Coordinates of C-alpha atoms in Angstrom, one line a residue:
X1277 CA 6.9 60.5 55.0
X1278 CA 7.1 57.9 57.7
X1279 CA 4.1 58.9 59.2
X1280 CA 2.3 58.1 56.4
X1281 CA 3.4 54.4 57.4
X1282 CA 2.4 54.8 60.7
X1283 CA -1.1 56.1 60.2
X1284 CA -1.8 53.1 57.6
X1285 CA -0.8 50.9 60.7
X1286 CA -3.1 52.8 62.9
X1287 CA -5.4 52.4 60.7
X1288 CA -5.3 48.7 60.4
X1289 CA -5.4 48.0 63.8
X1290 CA -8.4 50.2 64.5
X1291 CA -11.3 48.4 66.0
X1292 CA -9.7 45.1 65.5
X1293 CA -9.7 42.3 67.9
X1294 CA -7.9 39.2 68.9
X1295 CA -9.8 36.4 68.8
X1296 CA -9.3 32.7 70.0
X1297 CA -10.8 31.9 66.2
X1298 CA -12.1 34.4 64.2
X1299 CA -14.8 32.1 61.9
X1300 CA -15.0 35.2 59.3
X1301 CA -11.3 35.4 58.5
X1302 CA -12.6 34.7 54.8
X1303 CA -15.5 37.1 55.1
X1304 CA -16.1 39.8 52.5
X1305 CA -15.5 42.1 55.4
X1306 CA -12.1 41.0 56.3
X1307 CA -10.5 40.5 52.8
X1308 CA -11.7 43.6 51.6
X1309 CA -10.0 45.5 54.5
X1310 CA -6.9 43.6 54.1
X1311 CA -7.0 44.6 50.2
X1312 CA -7.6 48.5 51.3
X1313 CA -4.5 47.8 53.7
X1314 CA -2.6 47.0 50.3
X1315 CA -3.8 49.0 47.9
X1316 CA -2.6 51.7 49.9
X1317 CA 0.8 50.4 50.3
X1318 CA 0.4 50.3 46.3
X1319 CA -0.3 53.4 46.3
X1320 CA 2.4 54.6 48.6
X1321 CA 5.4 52.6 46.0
X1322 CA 3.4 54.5 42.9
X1323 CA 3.9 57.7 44.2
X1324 CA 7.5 57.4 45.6
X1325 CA 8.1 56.6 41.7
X1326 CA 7.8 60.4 40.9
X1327 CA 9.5 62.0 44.6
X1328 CA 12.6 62.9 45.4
X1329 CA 13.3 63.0 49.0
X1330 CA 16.1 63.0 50.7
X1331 CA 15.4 63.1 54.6
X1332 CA 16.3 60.1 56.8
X1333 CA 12.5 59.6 57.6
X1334 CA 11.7 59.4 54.2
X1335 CA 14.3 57.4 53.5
X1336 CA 13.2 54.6 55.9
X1337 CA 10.0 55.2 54.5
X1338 CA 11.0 54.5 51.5
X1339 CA 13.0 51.3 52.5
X1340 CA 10.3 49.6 54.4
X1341 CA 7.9 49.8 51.3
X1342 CA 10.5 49.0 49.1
X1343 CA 11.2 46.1 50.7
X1344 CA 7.6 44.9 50.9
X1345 CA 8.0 45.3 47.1
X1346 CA 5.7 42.2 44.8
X1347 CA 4.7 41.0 47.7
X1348 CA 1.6 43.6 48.0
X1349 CA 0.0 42.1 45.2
X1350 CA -0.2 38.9 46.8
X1351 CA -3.7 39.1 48.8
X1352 CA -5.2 40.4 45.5
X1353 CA -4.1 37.4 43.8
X1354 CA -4.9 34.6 46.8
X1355 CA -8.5 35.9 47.1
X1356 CA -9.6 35.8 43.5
X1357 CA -8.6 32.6 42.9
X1358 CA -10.4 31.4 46.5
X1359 CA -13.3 33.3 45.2
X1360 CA -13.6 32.2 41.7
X1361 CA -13.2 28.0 43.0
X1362 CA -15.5 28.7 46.0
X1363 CA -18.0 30.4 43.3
X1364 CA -17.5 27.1 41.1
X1365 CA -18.3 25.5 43.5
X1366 CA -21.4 26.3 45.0
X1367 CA -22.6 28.3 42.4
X1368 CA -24.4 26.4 39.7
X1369 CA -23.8 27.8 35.9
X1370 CA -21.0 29.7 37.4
X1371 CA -18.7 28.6 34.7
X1372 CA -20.6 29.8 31.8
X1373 CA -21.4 33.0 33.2
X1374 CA -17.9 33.7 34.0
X1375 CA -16.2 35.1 31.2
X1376 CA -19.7 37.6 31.0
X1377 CA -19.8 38.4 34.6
X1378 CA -15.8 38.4 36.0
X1379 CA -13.5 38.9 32.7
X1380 CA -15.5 41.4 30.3
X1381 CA -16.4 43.7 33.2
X1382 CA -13.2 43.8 34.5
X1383 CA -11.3 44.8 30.8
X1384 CA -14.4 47.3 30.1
X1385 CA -13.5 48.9 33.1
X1386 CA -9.9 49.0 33.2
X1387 CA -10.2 50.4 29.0
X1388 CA -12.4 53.0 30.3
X1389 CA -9.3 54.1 32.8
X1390 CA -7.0 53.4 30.2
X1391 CA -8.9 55.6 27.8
X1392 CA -9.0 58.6 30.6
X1393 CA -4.7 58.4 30.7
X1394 CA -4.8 58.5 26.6
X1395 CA -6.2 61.7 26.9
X1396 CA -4.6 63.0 29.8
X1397 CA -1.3 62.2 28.2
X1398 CA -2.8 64.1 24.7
X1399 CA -3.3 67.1 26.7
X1400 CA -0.1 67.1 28.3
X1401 CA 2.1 66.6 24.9
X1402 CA 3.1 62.8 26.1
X1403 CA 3.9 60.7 22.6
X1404 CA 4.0 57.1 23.2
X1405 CA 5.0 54.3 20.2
X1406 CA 2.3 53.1 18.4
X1407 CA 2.3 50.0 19.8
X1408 CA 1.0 51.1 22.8
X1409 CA -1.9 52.7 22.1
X1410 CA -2.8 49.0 20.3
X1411 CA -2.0 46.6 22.9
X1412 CA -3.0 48.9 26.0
X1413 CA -6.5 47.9 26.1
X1414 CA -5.6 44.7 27.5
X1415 CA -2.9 45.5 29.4
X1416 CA 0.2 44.3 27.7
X1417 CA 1.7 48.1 27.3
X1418 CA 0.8 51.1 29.2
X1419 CA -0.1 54.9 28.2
X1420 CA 1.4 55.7 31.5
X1421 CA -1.0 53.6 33.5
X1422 CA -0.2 50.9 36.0
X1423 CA -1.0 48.0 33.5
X1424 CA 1.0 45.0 34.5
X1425 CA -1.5 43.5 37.5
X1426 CA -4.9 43.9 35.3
X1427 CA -3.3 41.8 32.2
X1428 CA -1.9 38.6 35.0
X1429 CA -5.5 38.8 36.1
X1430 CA -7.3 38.6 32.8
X1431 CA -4.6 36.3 31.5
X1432 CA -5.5 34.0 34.8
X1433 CA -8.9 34.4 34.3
X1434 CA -9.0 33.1 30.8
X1435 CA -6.7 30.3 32.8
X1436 CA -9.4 29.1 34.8
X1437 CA -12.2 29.3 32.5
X1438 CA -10.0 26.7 30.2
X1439 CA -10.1 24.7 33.4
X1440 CA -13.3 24.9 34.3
X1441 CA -14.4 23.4 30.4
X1442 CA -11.3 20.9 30.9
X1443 CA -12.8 19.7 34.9
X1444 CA -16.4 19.6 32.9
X1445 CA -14.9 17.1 30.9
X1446 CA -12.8 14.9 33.0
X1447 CA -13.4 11.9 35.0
X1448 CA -12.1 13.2 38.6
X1449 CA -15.0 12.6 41.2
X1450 CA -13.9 15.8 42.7
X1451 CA -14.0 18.5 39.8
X1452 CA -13.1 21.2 42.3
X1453 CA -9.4 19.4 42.2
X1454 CA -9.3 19.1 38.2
X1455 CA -10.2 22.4 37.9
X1456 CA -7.0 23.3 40.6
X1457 CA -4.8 20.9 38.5
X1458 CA -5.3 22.6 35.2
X1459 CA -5.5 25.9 36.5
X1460 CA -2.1 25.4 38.0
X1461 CA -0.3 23.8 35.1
X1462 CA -1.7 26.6 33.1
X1463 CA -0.2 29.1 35.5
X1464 CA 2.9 27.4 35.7
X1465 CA 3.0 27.6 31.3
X1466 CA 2.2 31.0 31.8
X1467 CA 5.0 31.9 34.6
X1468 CA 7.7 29.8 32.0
X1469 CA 6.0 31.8 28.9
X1470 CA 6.4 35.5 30.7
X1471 CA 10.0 34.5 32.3
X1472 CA 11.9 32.8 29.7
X1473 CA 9.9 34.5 26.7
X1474 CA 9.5 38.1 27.8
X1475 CA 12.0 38.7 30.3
X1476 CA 12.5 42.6 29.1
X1477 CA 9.2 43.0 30.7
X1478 CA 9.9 42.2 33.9
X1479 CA 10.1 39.7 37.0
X1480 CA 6.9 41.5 38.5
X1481 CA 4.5 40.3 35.1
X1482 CA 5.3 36.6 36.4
X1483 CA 6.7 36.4 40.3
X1484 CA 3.5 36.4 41.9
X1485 CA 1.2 34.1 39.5
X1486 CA 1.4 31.3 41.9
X1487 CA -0.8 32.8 44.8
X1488 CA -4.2 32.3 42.2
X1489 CA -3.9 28.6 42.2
X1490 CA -2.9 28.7 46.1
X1491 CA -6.4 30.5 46.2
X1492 CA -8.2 27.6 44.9
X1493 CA -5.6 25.2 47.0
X1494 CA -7.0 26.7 50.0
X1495 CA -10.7 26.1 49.1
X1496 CA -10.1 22.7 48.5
X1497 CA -8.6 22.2 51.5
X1498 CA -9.7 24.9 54.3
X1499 CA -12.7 22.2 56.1
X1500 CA -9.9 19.9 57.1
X1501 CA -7.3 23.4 57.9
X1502 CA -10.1 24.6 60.0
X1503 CA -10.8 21.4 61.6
X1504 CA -6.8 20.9 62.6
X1505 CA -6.7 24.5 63.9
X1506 CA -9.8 23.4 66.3
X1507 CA -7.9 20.5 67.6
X1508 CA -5.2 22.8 68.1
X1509 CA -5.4 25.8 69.7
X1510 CA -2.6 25.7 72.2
X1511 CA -0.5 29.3 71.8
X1512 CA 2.7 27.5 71.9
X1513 CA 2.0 25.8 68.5
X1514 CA 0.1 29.0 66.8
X1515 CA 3.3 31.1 67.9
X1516 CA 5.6 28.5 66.2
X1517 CA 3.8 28.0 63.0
X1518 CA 3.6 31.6 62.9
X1519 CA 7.2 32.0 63.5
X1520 CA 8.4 29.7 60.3
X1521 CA 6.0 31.4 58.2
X1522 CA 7.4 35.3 59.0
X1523 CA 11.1 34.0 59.0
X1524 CA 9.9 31.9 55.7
X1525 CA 7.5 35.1 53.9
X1526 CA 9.7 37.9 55.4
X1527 CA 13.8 36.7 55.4
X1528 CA 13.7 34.0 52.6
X1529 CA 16.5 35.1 50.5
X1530 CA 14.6 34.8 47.1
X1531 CA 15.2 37.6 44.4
X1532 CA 11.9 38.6 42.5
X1533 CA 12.6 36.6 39.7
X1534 CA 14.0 33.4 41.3
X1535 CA 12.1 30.6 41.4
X1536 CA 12.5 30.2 45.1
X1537 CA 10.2 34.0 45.1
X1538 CA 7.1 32.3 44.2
X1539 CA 7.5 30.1 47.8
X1540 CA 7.9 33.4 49.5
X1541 CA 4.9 34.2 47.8
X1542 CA 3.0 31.7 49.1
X1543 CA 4.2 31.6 52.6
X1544 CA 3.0 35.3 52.5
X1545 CA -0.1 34.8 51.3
X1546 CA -0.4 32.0 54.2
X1547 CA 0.8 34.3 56.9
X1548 CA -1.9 36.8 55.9
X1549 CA -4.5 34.3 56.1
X1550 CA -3.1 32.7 59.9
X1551 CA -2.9 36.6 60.6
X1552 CA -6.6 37.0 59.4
X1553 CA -7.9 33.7 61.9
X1554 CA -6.1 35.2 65.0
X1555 CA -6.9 38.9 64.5
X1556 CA -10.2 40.1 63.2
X1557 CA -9.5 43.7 61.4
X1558 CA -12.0 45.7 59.8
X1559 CA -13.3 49.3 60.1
X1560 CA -15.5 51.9 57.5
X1561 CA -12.3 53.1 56.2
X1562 CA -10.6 50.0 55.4
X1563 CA -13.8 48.5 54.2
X1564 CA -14.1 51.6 51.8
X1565 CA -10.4 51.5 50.8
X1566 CA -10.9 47.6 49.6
X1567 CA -14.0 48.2 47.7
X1568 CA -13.2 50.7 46.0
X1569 CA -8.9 49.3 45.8
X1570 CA -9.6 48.5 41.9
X1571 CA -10.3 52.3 41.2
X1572 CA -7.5 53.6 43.3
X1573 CA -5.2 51.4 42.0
X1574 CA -6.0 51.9 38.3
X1575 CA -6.7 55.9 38.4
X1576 CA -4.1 56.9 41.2
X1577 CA -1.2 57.6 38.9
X1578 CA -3.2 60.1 36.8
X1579 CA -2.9 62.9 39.2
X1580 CA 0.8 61.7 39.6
X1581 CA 1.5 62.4 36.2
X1582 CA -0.4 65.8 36.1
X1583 CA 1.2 67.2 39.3
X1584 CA 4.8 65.5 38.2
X1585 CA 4.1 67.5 34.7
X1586 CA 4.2 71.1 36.6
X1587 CA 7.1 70.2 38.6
X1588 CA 5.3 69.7 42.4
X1589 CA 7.1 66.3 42.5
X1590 CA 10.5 68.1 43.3
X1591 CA 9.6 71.7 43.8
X1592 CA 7.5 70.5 47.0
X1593 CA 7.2 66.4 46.9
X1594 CA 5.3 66.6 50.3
X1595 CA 2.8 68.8 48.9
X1596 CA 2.7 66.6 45.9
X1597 CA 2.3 63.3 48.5
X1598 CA -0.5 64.9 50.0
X1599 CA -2.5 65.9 47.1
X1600 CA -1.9 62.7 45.1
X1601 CA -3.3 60.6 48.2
X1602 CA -6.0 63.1 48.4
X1603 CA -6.9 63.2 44.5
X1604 CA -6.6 59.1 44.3
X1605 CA -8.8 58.9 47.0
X1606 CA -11.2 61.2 45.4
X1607 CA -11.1 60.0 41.8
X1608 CA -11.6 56.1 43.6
X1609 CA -15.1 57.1 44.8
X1610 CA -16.0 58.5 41.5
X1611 CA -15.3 56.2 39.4
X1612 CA -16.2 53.2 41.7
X1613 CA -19.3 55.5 41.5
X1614 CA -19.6 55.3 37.9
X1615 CA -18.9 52.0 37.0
X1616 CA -21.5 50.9 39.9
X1617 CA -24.3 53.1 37.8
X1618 CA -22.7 51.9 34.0
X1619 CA -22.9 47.9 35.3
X1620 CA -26.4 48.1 35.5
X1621 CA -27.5 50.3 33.1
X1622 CA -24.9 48.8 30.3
X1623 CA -23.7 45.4 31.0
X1624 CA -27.5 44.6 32.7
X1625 CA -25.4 43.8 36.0
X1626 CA -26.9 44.3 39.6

């Protein structure tokens, strides 16, 4: 199973340069081939859900993405809230189009997944309570599907269109910030609402809320970033910053549902972005892998469950490795496919 790791590494590095300043480290192009870098490692932790392996390899294999654990959520999280603050910000209207355009089309499309496990688990005799078929459409219980991830991001997005009305409102001459002020204090309520209120659910429904308000922290503040790093380009001081943040991301001893994990979240998200103005990355497949990472994320366990259901999980879990990554793969172009051609003939979007 190890080389599984090794040929997403390969893969990562293909094509990509070192540059003294790459000036599209925040280019559609880079971020979505550092989300199809995760979603695969996503992918990788789903599936090693259902194995059992027992070989040394696999068990390093198993360690290394273990270890990685919440922490490959954390690009997904920095990059929509940069995106949606960038969007408000040069984008005029973008506020009241933004529950239309970003949060409806996202929960239609995650209950049209949902809807394909409900019948998937029908057809294989699966019974769930009933209060998961009622509160599965928005993400707050599952029918088997990976459900956690898609209610944080509608929860945050109804976050920052509150903020956005509140920063209309207000008397700051720089909305931008107001709207980062509320949308922070909002997260915060909702990390103390999910950790004190619903601990049974989890540490991973609440660690990593604090990388979409460092989004919107980084748009308000990458001009001046960007014009330290050009007074500063000396290796020396690139190899030390970079240095504190890996032993700060990587060894920070900060369980997932300390309060300490949400500064290793962040100093994660921050080495992925140094990362990102150092060394340009970016090839077909990682492109591919990022556009289509909300499909392969969402759909990826459903062959999981029908290949665990016959038994290929232990009867021959290398077999069943290869044919999950192969059928998630599949089932992401399709339905990226679909949802592409029902946007515009349903929700009227290009």
């Amino acid at each position: 199973m190890i080389i599984l790791l090794v040929a997403l590494l390969c893969l990562l590095f293909f094509h990509s340069r070192l540059l003294r300043f790459n000036d599209g480290y925040l280019s559609r192009t880079q971020t979505d081939s550092w989300k199809g870098f995760f979603a695969v490692l996503i992918l990788f932790s789903h599936m090693l859900g259902y194995m059992k392996v027992s070989h040394p390899l696999d068990d390093a294999f198993r360690d290394i993405v273990v270890s990685i654990g919440q922490l490959v959520v954390v690009m997904f999280l920095f990059y929509s809230g940069y995106g949606v603050l960038e969007s408000w910000r040069h984008k005029d209207g973008y506020d009241r189009r933004f529950l239309r355009h970003r949060l409806l089309p996202l929960l239609i499309h995650f209950d049209i997944a949902v809807l394909l496990f409900v019948l998937l688990g029908w057809a294989l005799g699966r019974q769930y309570p009933l209060r998961n078929y009622l509160f599965c459409w928005v993400g707050w219980e599952s029918v088997g599907n990976s459900n956690w991830f898609v209610f944080d991001i509608l929860a945050l997005y109804v976050i920052a269109q509150f903020s956005f009305l509140l920063a209309r409102k207000s008397r700051f001459r720089h909305r931008d910030y107001a709207v980062l002020l509320a949308t922070t204090l909002l997260t915060v309520a909702l990390w103390a609402t999910m950790r004190y209120g619903f601990a049974s659910k989890g540490s991973r429904w609440y660690n990593t809320l604090c990388a979409f308000p460092l989004g919107m922290a980084f748009s308000c503040v990458r001009g001046r970033v960007e014009a330290f790093v050009a007074k500063a380009p000396d290796v020396v001081r690139w190899l030390l910053i970079g240095a504190i943040l890996v032993a700060l991301a990587v060894c920070l001893p900060a369980k997932d549902g300390d309060m300490l994990f949400n500064l290793k979240v962040c100093f994660f998200a921050l080495l992925v972005v140094l990362a990102s103005v150092k060394l340009q990355i970016g090839n077909e497949a990682l492109v591919w892998l990022g556009r289509n990472c909300f499909a392969l994320y969402i759909l990826q366990r459903l062959p999981m469950m029908l290949l665990s259901h016959v038994g290929l999980n232990t009867s021959s879990p290398y077999l069943f490795a290869a044919l999950s990554i192969a059928s998630a793969l599949l089932l992401a172009w399709a339905f990226t496919a679909f949802l592409h051609r029902f946007d515009k003939a349903v929700l009227r979007q290009a």
